[in-house]
mmCIF file of N, CA and C and ligand atoms in Angstrom:
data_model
loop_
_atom_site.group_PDB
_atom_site.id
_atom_site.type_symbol
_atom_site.label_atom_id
_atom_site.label_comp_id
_atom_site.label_asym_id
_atom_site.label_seq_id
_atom_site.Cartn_x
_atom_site.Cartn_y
_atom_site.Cartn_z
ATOM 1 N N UNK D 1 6.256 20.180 41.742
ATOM 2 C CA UNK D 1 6.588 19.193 40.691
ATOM 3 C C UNK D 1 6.337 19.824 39.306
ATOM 4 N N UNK D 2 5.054 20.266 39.342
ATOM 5 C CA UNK D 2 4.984 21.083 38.299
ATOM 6 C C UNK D 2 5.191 20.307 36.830
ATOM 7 N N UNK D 3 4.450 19.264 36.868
ATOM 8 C CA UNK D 3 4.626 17.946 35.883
ATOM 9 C C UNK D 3 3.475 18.167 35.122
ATOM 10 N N UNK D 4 3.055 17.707 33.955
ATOM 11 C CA UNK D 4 2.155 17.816 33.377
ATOM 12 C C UNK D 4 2.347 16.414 32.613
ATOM 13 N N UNK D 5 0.458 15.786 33.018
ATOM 14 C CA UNK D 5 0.632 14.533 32.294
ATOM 15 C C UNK D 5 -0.386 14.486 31.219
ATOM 16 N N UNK D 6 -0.358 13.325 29.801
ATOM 17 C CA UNK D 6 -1.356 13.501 29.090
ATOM 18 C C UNK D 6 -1.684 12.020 29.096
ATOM 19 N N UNK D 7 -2.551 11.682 28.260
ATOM 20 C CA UNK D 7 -3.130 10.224 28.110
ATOM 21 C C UNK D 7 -4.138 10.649 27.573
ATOM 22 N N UNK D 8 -4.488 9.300 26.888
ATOM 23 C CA UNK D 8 -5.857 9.407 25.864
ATOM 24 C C UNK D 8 -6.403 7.876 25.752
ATOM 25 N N UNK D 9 -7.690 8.027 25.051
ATOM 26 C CA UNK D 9 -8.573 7.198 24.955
ATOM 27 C C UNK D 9 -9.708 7.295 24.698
ATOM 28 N N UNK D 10 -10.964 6.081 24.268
ATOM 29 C CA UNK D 10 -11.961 6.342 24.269
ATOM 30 C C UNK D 10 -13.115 6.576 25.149
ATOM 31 N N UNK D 11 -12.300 5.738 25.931
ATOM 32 C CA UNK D 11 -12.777 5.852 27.457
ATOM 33 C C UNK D 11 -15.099 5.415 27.030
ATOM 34 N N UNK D 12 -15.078 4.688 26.249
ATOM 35 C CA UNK D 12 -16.680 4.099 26.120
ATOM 36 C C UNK D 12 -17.179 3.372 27.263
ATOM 37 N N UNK D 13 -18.417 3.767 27.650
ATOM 38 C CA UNK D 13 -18.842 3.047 28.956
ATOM 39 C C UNK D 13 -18.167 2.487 30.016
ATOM 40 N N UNK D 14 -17.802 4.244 30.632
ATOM 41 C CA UNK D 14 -16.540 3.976 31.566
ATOM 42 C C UNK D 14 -16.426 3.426 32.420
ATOM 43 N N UNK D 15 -15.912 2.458 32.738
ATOM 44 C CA UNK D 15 -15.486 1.097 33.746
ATOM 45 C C UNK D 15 -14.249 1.552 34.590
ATOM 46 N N UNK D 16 -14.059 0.588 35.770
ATOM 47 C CA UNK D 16 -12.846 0.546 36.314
ATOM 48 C C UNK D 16 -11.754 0.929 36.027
ATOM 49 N N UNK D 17 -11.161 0.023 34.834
ATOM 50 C CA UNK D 17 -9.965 0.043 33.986
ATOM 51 C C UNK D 17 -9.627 1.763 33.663
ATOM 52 N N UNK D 18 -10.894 1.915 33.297
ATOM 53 C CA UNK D 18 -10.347 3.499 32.598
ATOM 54 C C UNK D 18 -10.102 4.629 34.263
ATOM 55 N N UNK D 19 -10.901 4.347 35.044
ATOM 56 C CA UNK D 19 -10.569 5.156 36.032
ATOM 57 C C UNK D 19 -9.086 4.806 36.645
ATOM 58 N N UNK D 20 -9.031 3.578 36.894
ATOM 59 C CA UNK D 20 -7.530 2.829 36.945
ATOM 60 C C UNK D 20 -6.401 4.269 36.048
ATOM 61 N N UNK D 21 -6.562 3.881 35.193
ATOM 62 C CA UNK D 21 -5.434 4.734 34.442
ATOM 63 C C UNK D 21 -5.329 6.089 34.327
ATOM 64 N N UNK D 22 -6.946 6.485 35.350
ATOM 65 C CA UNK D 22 -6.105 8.503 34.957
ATOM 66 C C UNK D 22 -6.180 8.334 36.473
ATOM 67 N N UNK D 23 -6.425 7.338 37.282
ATOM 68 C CA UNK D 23 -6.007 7.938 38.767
ATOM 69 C C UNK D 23 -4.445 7.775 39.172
ATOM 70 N N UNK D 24 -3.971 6.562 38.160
ATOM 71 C CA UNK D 24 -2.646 6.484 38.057
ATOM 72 C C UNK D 24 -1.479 6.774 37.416
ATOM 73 N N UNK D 25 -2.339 8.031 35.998
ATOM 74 C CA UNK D 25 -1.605 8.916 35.329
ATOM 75 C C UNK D 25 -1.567 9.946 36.407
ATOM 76 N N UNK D 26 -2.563 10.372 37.208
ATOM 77 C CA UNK D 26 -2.276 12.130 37.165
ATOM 78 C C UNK D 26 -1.171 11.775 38.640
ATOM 79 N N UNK D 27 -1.036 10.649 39.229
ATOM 80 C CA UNK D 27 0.202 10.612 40.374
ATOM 81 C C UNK D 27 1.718 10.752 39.869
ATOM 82 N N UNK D 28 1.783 10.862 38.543
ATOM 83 C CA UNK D 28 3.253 10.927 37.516
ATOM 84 C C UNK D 28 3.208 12.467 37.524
ATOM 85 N N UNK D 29 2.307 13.500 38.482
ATOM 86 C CA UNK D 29 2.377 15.026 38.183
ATOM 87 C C UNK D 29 1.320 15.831 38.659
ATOM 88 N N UNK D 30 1.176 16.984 38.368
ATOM 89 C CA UNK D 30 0.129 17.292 39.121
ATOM 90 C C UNK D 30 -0.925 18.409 38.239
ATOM 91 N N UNK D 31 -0.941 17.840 36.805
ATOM 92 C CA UNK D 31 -1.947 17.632 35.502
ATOM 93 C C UNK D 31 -2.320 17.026 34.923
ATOM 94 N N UNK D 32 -3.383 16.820 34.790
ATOM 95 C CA UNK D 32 -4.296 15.414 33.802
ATOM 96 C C UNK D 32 -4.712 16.223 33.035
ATOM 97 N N UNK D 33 -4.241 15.726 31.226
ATOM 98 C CA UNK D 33 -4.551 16.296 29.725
ATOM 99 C C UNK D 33 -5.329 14.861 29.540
ATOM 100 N N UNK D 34 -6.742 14.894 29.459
ATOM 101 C CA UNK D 34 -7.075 13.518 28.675
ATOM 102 C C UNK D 34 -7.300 13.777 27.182
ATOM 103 N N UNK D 35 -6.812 13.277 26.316
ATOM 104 C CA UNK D 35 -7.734 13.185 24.796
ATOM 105 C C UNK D 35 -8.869 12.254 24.526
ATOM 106 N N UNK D 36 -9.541 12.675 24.365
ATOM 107 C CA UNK D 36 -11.013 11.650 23.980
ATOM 108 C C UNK D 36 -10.926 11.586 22.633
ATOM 109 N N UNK D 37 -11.165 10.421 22.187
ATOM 110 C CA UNK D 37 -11.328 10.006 20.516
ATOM 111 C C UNK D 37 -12.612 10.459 20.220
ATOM 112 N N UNK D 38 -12.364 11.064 19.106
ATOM 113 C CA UNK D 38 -13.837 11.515 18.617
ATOM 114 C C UNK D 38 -14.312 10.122 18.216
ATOM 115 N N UNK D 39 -15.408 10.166 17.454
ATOM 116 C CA UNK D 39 -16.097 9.260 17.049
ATOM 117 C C UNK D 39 -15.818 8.537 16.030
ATOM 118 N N UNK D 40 -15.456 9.388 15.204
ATOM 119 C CA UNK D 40 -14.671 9.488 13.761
ATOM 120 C C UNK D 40 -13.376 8.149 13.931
ATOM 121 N N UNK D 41 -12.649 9.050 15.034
ATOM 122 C CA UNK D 41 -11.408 8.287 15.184
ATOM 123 C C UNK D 41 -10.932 6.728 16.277
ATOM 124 N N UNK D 42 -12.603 6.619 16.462
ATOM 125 C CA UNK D 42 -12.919 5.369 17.122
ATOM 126 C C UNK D 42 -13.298 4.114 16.080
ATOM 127 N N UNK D 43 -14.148 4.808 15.344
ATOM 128 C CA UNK D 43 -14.295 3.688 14.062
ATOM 129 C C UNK D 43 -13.570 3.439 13.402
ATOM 130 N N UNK D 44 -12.200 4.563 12.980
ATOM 131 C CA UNK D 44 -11.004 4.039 12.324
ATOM 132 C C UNK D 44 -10.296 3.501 13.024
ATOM 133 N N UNK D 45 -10.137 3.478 14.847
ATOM 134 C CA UNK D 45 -9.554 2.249 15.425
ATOM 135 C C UNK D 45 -10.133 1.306 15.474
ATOM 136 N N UNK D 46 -11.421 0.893 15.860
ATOM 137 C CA UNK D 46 -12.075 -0.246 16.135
ATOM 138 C C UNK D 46 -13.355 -0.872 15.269
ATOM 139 N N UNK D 47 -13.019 0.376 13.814
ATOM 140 C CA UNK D 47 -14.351 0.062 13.280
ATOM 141 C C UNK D 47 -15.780 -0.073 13.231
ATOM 142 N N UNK D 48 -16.021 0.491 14.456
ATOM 143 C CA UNK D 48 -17.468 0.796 14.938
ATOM 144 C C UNK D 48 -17.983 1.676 16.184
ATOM 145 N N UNK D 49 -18.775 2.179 15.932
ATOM 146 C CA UNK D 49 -19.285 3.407 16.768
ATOM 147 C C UNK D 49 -19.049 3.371 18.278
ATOM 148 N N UNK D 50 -18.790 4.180 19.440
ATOM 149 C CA UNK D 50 -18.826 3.967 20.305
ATOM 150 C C UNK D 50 -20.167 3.880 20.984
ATOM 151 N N UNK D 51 -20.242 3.570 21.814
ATOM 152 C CA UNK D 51 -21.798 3.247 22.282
ATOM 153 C C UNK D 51 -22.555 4.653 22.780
ATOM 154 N N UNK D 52 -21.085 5.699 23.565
ATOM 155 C CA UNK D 52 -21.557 7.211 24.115
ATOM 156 C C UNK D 52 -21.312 7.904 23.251
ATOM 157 N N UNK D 53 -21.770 8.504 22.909
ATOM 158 C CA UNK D 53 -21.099 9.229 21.777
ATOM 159 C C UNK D 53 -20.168 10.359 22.198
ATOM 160 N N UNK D 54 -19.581 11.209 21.582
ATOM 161 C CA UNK D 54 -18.262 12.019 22.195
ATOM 162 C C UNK D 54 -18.203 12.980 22.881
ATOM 163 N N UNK D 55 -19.670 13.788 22.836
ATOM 164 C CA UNK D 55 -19.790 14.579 23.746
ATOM 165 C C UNK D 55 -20.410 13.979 25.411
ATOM 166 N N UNK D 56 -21.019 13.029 25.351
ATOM 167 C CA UNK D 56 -21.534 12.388 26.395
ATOM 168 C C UNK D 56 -19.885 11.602 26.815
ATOM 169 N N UNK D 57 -18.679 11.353 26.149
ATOM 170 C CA UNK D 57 -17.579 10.798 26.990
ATOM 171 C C UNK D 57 -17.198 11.540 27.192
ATOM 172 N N UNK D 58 -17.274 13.005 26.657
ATOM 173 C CA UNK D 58 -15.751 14.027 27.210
ATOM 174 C C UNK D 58 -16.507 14.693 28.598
ATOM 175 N N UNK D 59 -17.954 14.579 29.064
ATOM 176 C CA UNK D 59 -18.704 15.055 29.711
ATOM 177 C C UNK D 59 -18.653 13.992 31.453
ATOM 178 N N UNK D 60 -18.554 13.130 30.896
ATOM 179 C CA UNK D 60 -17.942 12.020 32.399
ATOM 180 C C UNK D 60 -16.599 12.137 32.509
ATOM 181 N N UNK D 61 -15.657 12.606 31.428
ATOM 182 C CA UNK D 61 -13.983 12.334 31.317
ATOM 183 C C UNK D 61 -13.936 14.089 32.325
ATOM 184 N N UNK D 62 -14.377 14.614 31.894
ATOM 185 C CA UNK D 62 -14.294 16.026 32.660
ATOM 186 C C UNK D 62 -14.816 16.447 34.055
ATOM 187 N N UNK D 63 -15.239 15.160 34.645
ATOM 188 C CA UNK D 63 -15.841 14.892 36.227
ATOM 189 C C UNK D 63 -14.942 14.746 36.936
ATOM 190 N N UNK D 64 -14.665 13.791 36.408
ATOM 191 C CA UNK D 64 -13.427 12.459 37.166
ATOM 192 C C UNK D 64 -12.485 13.663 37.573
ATOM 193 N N UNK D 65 -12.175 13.932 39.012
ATOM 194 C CA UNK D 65 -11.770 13.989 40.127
ATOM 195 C C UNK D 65 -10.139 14.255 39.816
ATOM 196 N N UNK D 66 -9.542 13.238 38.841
ATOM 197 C CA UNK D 66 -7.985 13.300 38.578
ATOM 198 C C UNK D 66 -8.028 14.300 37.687
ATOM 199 N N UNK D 67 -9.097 14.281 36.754
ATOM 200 C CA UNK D 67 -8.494 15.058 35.497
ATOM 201 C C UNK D 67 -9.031 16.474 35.674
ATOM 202 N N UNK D 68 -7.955 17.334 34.440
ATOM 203 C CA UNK D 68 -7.351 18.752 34.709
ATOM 204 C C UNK D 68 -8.319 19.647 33.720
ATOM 205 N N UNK D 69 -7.938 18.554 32.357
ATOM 206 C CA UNK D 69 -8.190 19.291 31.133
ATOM 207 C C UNK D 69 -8.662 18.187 30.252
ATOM 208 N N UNK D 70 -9.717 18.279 28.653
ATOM 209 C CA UNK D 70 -9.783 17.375 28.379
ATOM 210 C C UNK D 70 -9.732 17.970 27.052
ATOM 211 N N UNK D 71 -9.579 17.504 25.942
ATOM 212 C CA UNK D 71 -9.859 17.763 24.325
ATOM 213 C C UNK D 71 -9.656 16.475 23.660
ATOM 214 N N UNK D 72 -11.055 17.072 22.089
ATOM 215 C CA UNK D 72 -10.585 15.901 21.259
ATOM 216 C C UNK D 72 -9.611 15.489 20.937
ATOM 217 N N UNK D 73 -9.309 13.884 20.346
ATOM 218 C CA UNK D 73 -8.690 12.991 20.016
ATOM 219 C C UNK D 73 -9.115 13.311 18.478
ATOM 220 N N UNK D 74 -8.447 13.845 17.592
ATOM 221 C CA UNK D 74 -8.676 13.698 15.676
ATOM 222 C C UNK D 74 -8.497 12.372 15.192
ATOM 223 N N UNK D 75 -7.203 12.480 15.581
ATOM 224 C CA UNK D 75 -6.504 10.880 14.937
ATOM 225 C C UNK D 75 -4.962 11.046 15.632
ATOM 226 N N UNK D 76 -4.863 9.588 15.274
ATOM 227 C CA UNK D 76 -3.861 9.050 16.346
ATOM 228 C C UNK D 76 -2.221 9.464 15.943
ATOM 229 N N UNK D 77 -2.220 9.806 14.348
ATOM 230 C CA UNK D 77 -0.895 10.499 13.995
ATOM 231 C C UNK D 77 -0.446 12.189 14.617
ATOM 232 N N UNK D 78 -1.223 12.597 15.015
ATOM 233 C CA UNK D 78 -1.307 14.096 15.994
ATOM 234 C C UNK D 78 -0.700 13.492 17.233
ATOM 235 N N UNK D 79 -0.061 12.292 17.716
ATOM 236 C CA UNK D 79 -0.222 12.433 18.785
ATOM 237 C C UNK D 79 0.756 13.437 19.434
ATOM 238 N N UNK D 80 2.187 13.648 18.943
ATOM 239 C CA UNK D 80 3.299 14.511 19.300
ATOM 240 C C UNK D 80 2.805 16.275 18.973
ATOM 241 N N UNK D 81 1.874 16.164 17.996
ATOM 242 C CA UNK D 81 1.202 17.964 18.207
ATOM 243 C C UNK D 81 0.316 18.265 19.627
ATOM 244 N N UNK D 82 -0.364 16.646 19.900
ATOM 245 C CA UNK D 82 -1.297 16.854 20.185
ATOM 246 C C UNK D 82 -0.269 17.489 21.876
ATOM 247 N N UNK D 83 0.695 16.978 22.530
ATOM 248 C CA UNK D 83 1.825 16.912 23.416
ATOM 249 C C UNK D 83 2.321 17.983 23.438
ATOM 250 N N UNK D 84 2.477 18.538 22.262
ATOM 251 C CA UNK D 84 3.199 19.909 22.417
ATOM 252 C C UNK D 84 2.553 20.972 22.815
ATOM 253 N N UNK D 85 0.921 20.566 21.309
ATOM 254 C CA UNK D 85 0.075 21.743 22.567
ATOM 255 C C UNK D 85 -0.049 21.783 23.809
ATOM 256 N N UNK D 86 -0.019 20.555 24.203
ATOM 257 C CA UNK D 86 -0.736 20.560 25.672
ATOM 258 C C UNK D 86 0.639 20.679 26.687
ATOM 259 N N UNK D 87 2.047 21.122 26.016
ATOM 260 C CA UNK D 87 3.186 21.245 26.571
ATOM 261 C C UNK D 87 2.999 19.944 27.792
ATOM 262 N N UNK D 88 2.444 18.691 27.731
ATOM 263 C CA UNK D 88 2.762 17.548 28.383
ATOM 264 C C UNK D 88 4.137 17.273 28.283
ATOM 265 N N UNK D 89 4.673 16.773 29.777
ATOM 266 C CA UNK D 89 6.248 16.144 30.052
ATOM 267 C C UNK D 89 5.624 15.073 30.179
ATOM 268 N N UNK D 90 5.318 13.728 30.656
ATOM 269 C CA UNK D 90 5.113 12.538 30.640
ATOM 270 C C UNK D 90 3.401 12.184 29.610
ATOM 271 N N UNK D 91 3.746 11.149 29.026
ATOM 272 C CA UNK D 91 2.492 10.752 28.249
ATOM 273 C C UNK D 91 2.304 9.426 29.467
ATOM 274 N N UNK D 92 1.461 8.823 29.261
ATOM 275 C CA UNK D 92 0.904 7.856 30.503
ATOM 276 C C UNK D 92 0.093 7.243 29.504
ATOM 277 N N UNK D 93 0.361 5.309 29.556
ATOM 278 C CA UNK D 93 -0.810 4.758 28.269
ATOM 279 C C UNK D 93 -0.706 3.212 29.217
ATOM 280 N N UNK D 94 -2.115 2.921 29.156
ATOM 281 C CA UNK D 94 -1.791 1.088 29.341
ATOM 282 C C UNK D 94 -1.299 0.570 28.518
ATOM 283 N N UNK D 95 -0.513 -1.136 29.236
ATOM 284 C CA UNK D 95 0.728 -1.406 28.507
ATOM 285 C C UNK D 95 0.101 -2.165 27.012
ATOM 286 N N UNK D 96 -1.509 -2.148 26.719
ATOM 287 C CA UNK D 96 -2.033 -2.495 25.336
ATOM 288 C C UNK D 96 -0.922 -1.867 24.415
ATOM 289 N N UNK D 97 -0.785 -0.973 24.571
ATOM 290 C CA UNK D 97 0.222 0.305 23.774
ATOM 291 C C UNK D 97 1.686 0.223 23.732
ATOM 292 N N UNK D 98 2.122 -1.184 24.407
ATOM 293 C CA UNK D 98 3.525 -0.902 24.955
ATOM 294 C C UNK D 98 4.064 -0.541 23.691
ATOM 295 N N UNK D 99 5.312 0.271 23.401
ATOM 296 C CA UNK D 99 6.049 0.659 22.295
ATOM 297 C C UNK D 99 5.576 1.210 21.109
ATOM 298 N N UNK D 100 4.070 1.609 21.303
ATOM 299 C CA UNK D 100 3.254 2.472 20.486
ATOM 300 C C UNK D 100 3.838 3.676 20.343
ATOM 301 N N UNK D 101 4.403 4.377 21.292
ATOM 302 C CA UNK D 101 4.386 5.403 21.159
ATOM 303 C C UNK D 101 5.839 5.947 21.753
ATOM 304 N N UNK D 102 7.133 5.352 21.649
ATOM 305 C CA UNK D 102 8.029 5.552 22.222
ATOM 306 C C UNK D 102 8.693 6.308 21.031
ATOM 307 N N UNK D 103 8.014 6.382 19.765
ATOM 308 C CA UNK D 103 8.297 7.953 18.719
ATOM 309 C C UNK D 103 8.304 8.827 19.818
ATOM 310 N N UNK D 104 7.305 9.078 20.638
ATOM 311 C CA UNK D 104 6.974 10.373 21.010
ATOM 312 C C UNK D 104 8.487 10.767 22.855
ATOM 313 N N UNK D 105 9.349 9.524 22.783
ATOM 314 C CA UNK D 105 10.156 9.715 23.719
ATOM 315 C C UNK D 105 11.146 11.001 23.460
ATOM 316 N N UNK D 106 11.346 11.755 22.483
ATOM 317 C CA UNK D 106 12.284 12.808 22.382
ATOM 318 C C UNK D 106 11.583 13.950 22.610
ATOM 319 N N UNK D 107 10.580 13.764 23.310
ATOM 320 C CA UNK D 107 9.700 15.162 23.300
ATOM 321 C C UNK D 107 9.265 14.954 25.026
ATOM 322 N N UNK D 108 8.582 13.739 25.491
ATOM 323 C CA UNK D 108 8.154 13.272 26.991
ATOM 324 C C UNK D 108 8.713 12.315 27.199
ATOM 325 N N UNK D 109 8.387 11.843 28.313
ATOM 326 C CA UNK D 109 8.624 11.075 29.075
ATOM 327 C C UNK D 109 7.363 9.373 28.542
ATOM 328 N N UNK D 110 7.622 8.295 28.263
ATOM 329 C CA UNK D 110 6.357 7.498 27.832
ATOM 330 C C UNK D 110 6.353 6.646 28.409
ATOM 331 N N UNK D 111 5.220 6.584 29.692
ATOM 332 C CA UNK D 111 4.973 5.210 30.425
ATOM 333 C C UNK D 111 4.161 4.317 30.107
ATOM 334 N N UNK D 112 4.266 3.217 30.456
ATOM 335 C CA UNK D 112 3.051 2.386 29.800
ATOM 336 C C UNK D 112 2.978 1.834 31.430
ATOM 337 N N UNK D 113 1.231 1.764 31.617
ATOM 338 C CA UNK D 113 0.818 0.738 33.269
ATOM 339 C C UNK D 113 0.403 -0.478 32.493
ATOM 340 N N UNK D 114 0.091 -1.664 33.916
ATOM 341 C CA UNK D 114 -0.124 -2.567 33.252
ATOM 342 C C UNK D 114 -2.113 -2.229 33.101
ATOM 343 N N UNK D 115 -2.648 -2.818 32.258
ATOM 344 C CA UNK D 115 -4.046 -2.830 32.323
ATOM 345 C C UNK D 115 -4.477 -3.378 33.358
ATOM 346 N N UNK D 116 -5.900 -2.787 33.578
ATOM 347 C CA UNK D 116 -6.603 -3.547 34.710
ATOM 348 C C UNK D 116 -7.478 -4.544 34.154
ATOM 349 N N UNK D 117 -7.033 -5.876 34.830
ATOM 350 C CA UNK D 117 -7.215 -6.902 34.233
ATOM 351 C C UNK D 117 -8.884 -7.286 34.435
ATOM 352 N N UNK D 118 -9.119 -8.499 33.532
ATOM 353 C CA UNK D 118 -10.798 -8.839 32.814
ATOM 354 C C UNK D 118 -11.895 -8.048 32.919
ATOM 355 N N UNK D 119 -11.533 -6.393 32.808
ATOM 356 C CA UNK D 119 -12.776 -5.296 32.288
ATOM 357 C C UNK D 119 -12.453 -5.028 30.890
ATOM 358 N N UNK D 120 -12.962 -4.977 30.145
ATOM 359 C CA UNK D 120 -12.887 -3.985 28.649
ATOM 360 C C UNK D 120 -14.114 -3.322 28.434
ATOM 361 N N UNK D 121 -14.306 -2.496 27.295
ATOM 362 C CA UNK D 121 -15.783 -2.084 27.362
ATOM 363 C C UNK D 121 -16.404 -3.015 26.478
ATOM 364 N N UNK D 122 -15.615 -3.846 25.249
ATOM 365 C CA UNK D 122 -15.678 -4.777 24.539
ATOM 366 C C UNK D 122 -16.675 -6.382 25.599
ATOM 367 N N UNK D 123 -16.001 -6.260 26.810
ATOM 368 C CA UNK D 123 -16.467 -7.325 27.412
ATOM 369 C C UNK D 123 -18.024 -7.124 27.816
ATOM 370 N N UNK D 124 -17.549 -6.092 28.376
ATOM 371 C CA UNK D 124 -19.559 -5.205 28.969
ATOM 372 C C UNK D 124 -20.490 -5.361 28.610
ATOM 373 N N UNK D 125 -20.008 -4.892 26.923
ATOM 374 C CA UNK D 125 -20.974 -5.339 25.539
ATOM 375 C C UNK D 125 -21.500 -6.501 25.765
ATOM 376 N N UNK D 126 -20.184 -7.643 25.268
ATOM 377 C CA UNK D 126 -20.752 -8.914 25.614
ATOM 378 C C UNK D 126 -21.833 -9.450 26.283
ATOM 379 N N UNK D 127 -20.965 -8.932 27.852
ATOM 380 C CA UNK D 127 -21.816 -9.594 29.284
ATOM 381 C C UNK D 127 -23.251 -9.002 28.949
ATOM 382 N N UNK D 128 -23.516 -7.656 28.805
ATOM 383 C CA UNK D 128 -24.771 -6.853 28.606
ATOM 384 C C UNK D 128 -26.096 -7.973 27.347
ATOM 385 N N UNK D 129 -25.007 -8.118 26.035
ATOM 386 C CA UNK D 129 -25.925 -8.910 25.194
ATOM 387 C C UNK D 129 -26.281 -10.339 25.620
ATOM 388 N N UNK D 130 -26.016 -11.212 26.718
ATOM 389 C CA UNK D 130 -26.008 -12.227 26.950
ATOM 390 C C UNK D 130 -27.797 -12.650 27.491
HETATM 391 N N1 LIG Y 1 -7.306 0.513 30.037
HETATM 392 C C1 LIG Y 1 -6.778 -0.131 31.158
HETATM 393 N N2 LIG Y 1 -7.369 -1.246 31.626
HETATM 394 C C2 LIG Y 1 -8.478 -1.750 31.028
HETATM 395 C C3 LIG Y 1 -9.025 -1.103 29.898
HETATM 396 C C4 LIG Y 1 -8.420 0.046 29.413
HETATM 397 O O1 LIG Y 1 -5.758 0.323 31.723
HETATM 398 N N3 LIG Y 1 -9.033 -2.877 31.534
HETATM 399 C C5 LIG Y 1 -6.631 1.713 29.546
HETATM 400 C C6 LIG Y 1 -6.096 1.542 28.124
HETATM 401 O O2 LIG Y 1 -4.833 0.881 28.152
HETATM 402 C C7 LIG Y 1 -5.972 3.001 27.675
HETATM 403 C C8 LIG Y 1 -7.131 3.681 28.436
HETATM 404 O O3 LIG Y 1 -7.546 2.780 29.472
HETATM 405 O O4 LIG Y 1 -4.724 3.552 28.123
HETATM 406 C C9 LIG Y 1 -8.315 3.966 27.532
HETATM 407 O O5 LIG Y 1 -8.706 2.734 26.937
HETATM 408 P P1 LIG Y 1 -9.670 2.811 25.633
HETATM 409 O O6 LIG Y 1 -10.816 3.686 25.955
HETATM 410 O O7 LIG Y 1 -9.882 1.422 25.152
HETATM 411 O O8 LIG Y 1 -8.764 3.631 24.650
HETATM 412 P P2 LIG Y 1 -7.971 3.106 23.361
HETATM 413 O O9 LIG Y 1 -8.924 2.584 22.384
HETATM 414 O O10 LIG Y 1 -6.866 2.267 23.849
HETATM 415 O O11 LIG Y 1 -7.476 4.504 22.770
HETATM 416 O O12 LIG Y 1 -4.273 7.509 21.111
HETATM 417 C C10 LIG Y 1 -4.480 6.333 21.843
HETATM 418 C C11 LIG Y 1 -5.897 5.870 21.766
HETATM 419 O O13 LIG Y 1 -6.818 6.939 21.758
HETATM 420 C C12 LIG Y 1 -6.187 4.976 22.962
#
């Protein structure tokens, strides 16, 4: 097949959901590129720190069984450099993203799965502070 897939995320206090999506990216091929958001580029998505910090996520993201390869996430306008370096043919994103990134269709292939439903790491938090 000789496919090469990428996907990214923050992947914070990794749950289900996130294993969900690179066990069901790397079946689109037979490479897993994850990008991990730095830290930097977590607070400019979500405005606040992740709970692991980035070397402690790229350090569980680089276990996981599916995946190939992993590098930082800068920011989210790289994402078509970030593709080329990594010469990825399919990008792979939950459908949070649907049409996020269908810029990047003249270069890969862009799937969106559906999410795995009532985990977030947002919720964890919650349940955890209760
Ligand atoms: N995800 C999922 N199901 C969940 C939670 C997350 O399928 N219950 C997926 C998301 O859709 C995403 C991936 O897991 O594809 C990582 O989720 P986050 O860590 O929340 O990453 P996000 O903040 O969406 O960052 O350049 C894109 C961004 O870096 C993605």
């Amino acid at each position: 097949m000789n496919k090469k897939v990428i996907t990214f995320g923050t992947f914070d206090l990794f749950h289900i959901g996130h294993l969900n999506i690179l066990k069901r990216a790397k079946e689109y091929g037979d490479f897993l590129t994850v990008g991990i958001s730095t830290d930097a580029l977590n607070f400019d998505k979500k405005q606040k720190n992740p709970i692991y910090c980035q070397s402690s996520r790229m350090e569980i993201i680089k276990s996981i069984r599916y995946v190939d390869e992993v590098f930082y996430e800068e920011s989210l306008d790289l994402k078509k450099q970030y593709i080329i370096d990594c010469k990825a043919n399919i990008l792979v994103m939950g459908d949070d993203w649907k049409g996020r990134f269908d810029f990047c269709s003249d270069i890969c292939e862009v799937i969106y799965l559906s999410r795995t439903p009532s985990i977030s790491t947002t919720e964890v938090i919650e349940l955890i502070k209760e």
